[in-house]
mmCIF file of C-alpha atoms in Angstrom:
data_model
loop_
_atom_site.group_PDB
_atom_site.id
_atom_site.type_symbol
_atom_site.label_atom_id
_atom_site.label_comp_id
_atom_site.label_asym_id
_atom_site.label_seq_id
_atom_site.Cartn_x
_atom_site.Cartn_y
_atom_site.Cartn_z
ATOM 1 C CA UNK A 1 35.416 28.655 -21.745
ATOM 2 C CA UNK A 2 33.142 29.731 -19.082
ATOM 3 C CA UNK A 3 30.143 29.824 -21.189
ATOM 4 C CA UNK A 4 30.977 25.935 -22.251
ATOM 5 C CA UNK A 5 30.899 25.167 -18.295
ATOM 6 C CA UNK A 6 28.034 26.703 -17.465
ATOM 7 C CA UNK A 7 26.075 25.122 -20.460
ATOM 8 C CA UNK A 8 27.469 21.803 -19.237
ATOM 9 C CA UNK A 9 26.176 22.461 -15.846
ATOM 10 C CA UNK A 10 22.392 23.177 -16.885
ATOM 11 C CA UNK A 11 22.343 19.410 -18.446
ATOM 12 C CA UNK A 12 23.650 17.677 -15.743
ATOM 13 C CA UNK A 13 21.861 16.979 -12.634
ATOM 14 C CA UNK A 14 23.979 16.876 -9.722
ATOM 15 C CA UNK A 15 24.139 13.717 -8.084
ATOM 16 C CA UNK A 16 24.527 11.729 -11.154
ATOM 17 C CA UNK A 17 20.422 12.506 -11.274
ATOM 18 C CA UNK A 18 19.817 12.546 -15.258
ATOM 19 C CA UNK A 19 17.265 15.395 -16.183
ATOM 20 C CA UNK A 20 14.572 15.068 -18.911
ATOM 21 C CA UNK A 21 15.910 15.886 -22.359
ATOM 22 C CA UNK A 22 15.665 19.653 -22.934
ATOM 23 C CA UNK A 23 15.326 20.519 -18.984
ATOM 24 C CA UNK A 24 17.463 23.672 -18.063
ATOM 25 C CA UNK A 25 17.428 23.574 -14.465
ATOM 26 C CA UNK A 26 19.227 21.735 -12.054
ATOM 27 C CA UNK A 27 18.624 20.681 -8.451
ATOM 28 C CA UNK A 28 16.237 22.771 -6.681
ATOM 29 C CA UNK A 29 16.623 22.242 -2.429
ATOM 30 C CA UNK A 30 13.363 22.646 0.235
ATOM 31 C CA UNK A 31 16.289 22.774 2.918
ATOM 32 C CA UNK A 32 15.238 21.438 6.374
ATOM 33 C CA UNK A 33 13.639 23.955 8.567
ATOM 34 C CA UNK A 34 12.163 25.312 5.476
ATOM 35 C CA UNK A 35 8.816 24.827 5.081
ATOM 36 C CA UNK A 36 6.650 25.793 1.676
ATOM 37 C CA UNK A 37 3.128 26.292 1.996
ATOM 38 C CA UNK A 38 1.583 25.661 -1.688
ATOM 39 C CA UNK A 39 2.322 23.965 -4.915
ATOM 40 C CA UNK A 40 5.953 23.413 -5.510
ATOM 41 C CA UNK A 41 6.591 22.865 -9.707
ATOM 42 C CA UNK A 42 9.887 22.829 -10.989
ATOM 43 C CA UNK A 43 11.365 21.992 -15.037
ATOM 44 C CA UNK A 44 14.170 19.978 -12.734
ATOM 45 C CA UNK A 45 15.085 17.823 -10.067
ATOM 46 C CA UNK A 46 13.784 18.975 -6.799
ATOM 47 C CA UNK A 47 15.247 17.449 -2.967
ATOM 48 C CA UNK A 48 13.009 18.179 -0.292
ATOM 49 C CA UNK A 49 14.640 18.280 3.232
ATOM 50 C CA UNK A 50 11.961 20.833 4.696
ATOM 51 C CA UNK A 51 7.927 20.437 4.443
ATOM 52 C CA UNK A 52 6.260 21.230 1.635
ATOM 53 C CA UNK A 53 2.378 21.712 2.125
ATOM 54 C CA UNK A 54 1.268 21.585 -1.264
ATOM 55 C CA UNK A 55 1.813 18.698 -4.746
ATOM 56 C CA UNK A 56 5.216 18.681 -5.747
ATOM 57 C CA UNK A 57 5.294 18.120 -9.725
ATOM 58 C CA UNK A 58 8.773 17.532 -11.049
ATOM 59 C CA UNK A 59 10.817 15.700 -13.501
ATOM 60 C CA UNK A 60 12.040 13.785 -10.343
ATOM 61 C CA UNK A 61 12.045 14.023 -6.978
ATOM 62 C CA UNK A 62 13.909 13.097 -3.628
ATOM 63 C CA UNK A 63 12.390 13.648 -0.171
ATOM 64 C CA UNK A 64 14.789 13.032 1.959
ATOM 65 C CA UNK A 65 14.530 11.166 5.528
ATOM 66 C CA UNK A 66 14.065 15.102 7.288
ATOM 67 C CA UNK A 67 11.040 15.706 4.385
ATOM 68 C CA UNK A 68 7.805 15.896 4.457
ATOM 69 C CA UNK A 69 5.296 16.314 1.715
ATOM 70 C CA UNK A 70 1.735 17.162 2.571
ATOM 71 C CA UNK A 71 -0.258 16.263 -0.883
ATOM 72 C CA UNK A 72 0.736 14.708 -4.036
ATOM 73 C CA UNK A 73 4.212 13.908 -5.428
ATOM 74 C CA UNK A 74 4.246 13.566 -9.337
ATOM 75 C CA UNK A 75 7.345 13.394 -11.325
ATOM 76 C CA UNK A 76 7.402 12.962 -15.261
ATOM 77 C CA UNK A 77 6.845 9.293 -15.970
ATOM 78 C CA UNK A 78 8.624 10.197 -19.578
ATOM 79 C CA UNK A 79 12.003 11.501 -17.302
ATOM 80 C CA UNK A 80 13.990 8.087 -18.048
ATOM 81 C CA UNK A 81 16.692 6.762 -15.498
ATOM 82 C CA UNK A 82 14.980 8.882 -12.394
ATOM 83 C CA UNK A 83 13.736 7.283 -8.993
ATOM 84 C CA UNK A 84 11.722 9.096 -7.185
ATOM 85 C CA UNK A 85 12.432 8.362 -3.699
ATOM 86 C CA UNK A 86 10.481 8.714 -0.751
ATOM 87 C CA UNK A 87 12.537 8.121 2.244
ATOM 88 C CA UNK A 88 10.890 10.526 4.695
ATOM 89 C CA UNK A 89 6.681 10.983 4.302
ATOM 90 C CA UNK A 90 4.251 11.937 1.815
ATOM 91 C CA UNK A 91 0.808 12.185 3.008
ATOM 92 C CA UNK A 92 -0.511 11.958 -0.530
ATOM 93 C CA UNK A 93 -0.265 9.531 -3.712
ATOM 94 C CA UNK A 94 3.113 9.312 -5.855
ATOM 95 C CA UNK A 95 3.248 9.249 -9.235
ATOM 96 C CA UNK A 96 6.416 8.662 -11.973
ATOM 97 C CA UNK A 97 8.011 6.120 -13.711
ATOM 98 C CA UNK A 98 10.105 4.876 -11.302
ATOM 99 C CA UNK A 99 9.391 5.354 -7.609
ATOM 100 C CA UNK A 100 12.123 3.303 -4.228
ATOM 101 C CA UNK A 101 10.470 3.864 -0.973
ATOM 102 C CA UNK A 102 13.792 2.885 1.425
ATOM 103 C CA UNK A 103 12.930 1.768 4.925
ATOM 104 C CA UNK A 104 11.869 4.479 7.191
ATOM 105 C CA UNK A 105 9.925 5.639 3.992
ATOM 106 C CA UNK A 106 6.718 6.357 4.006
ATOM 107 C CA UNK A 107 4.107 7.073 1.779
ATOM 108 C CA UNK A 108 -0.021 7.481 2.682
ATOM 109 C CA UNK A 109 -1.708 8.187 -0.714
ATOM 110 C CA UNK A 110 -0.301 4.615 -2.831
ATOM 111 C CA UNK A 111 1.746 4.557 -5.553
ATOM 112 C CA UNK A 112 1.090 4.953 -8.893
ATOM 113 C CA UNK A 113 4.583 3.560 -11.147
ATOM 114 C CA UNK A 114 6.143 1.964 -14.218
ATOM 115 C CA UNK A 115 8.553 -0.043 -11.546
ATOM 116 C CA UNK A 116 8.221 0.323 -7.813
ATOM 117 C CA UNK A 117 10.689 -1.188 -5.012
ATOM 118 C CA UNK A 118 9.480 -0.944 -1.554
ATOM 119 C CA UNK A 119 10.931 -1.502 1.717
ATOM 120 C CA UNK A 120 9.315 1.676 4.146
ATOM 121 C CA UNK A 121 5.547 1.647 4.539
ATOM 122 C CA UNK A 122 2.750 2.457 1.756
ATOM 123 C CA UNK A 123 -0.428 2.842 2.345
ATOM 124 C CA UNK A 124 -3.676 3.415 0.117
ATOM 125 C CA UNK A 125 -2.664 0.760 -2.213
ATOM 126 C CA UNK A 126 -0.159 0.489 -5.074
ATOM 127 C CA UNK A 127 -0.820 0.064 -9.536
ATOM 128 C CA UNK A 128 2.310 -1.309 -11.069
ATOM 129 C CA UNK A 129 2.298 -1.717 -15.023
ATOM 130 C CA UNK A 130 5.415 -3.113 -14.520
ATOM 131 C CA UNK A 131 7.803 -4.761 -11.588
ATOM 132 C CA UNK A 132 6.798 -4.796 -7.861
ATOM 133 C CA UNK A 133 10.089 -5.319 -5.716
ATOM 134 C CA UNK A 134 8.524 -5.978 -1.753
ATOM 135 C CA UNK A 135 11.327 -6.318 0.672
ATOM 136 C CA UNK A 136 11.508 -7.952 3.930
ATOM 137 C CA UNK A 137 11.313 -4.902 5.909
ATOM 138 C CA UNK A 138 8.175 -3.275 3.742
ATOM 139 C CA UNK A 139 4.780 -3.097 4.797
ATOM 140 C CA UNK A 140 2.123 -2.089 2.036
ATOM 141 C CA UNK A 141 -1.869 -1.544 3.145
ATOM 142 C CA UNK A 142 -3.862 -1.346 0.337
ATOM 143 C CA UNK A 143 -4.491 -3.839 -2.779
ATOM 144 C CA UNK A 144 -1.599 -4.027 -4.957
ATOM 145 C CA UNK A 145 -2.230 -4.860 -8.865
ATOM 146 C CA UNK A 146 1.025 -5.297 -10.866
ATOM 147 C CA UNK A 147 1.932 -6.968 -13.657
ATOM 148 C CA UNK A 148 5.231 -8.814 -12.080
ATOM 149 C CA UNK A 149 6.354 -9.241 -8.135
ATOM 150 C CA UNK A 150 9.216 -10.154 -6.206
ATOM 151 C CA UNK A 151 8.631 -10.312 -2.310
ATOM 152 C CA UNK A 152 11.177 -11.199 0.273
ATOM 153 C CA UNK A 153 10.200 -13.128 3.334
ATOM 154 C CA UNK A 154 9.167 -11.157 5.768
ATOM 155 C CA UNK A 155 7.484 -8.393 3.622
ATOM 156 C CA UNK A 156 3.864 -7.443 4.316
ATOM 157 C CA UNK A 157 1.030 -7.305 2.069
ATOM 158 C CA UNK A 158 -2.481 -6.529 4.144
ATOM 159 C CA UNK A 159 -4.878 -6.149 1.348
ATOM 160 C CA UNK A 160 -5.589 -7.932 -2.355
ATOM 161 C CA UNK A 161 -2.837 -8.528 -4.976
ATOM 162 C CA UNK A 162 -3.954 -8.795 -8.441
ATOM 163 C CA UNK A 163 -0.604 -9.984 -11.233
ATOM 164 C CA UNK A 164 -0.729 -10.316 -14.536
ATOM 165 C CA UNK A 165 -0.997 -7.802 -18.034
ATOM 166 C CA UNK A 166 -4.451 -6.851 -17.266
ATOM 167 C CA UNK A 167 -4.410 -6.079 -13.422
ATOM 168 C CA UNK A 168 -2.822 -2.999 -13.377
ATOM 169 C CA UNK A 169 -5.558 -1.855 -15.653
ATOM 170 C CA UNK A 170 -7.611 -0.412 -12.870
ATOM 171 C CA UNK A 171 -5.909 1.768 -10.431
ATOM 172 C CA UNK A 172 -5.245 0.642 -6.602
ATOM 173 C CA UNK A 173 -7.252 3.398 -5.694
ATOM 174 C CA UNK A 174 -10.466 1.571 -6.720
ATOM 175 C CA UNK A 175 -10.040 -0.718 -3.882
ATOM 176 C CA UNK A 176 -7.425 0.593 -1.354
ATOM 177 C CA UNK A 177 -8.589 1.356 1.954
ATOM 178 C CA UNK A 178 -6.343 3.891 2.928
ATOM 179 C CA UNK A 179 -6.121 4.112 6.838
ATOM 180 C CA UNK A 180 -3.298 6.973 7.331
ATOM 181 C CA UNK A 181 -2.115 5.643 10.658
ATOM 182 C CA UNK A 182 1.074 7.215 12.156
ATOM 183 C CA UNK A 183 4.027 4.729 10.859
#
């Protein structure tokens, strides 16, 4: 019986967060007041509540509003049904399939997704191959090229947007002028 627990624990992400098919590992926790100096990787989910100077490379990804991320943020764009969300900072580019900056998010590298929704601050410019959700309270500097947008009144967009199948072709970081100003 105890085996048949733990085996059911190793496949299910806490939270309701659904791993990658054939991950072992669950959640893996940069607490706050923990900070990591280097490259984080991890076959799981990882939450970071601390600082982590270094990428983070995942198969999704929280940083919570306490987190901080001081390079890159890429999740497995294959790991279906997980956001990564950014709601505290990331002072590089985030990559994965699905990426929900909430407000008070902020991210200072762009965004490279399948499906982004925005409603913090990103900066350095955004490629969307699919859906672009811009809220009223988001403010993106950078060129944005997706395929599809929605944009609430009230959202801000200081740089190019280019729609349609082909734009995303070329990523934002072609053209982004990234200007890492304090949010």
């Amino acid at each position: 019986m105890l085996g048949k627990n733990k085996e059911a624990q190793a496949t299910t992400a806490p939270a309701g967060r659904p791993q990658a098919a054939g991950a072992t590992t669950g959640t893996s926790l940069v607490g706050q007041g923990m900070t990591i100096d280097g490259s984080c990787r991890s076959e799981g989910f990882v939450k970071i509540e601390g600082k982590v100077s270094g990428d983070v490379a995942s198969n999704g990804a929280e940083v919570a509003k306490s987190g901080q991320v001081e390079g890159d943020v890429v999740a497995s764009p294959s790991t279906k049904g997980v956001v990564v969300t950014v709601g505290g900072r990331v002072k590089g580019r985030v990559r994965a399939g699905s990426v929900l900056v909430p407000d008070g998010g902020v991210v200072l590298g762009g965004i490279e997704a399948d499906e982004v929704t925005v409603h913090g601050r990103v900066e350095g410019g955004l490629t969307v191959s699919g859906r672009l959700a811009i809220a009223s309270t988001a403010v993106i500097v950078g060129d944005v090229r997706t395929e599809r947008l929605t944009m609430e009144e009230g959202g801000q967009v200081n740089g190019t947007i280019l729609m349609g199948k082909q734009a995303p072709a070329k990523s934002a970081a072609d053209g982004a002028r990234p200007t890492h100003s304090a949010a």
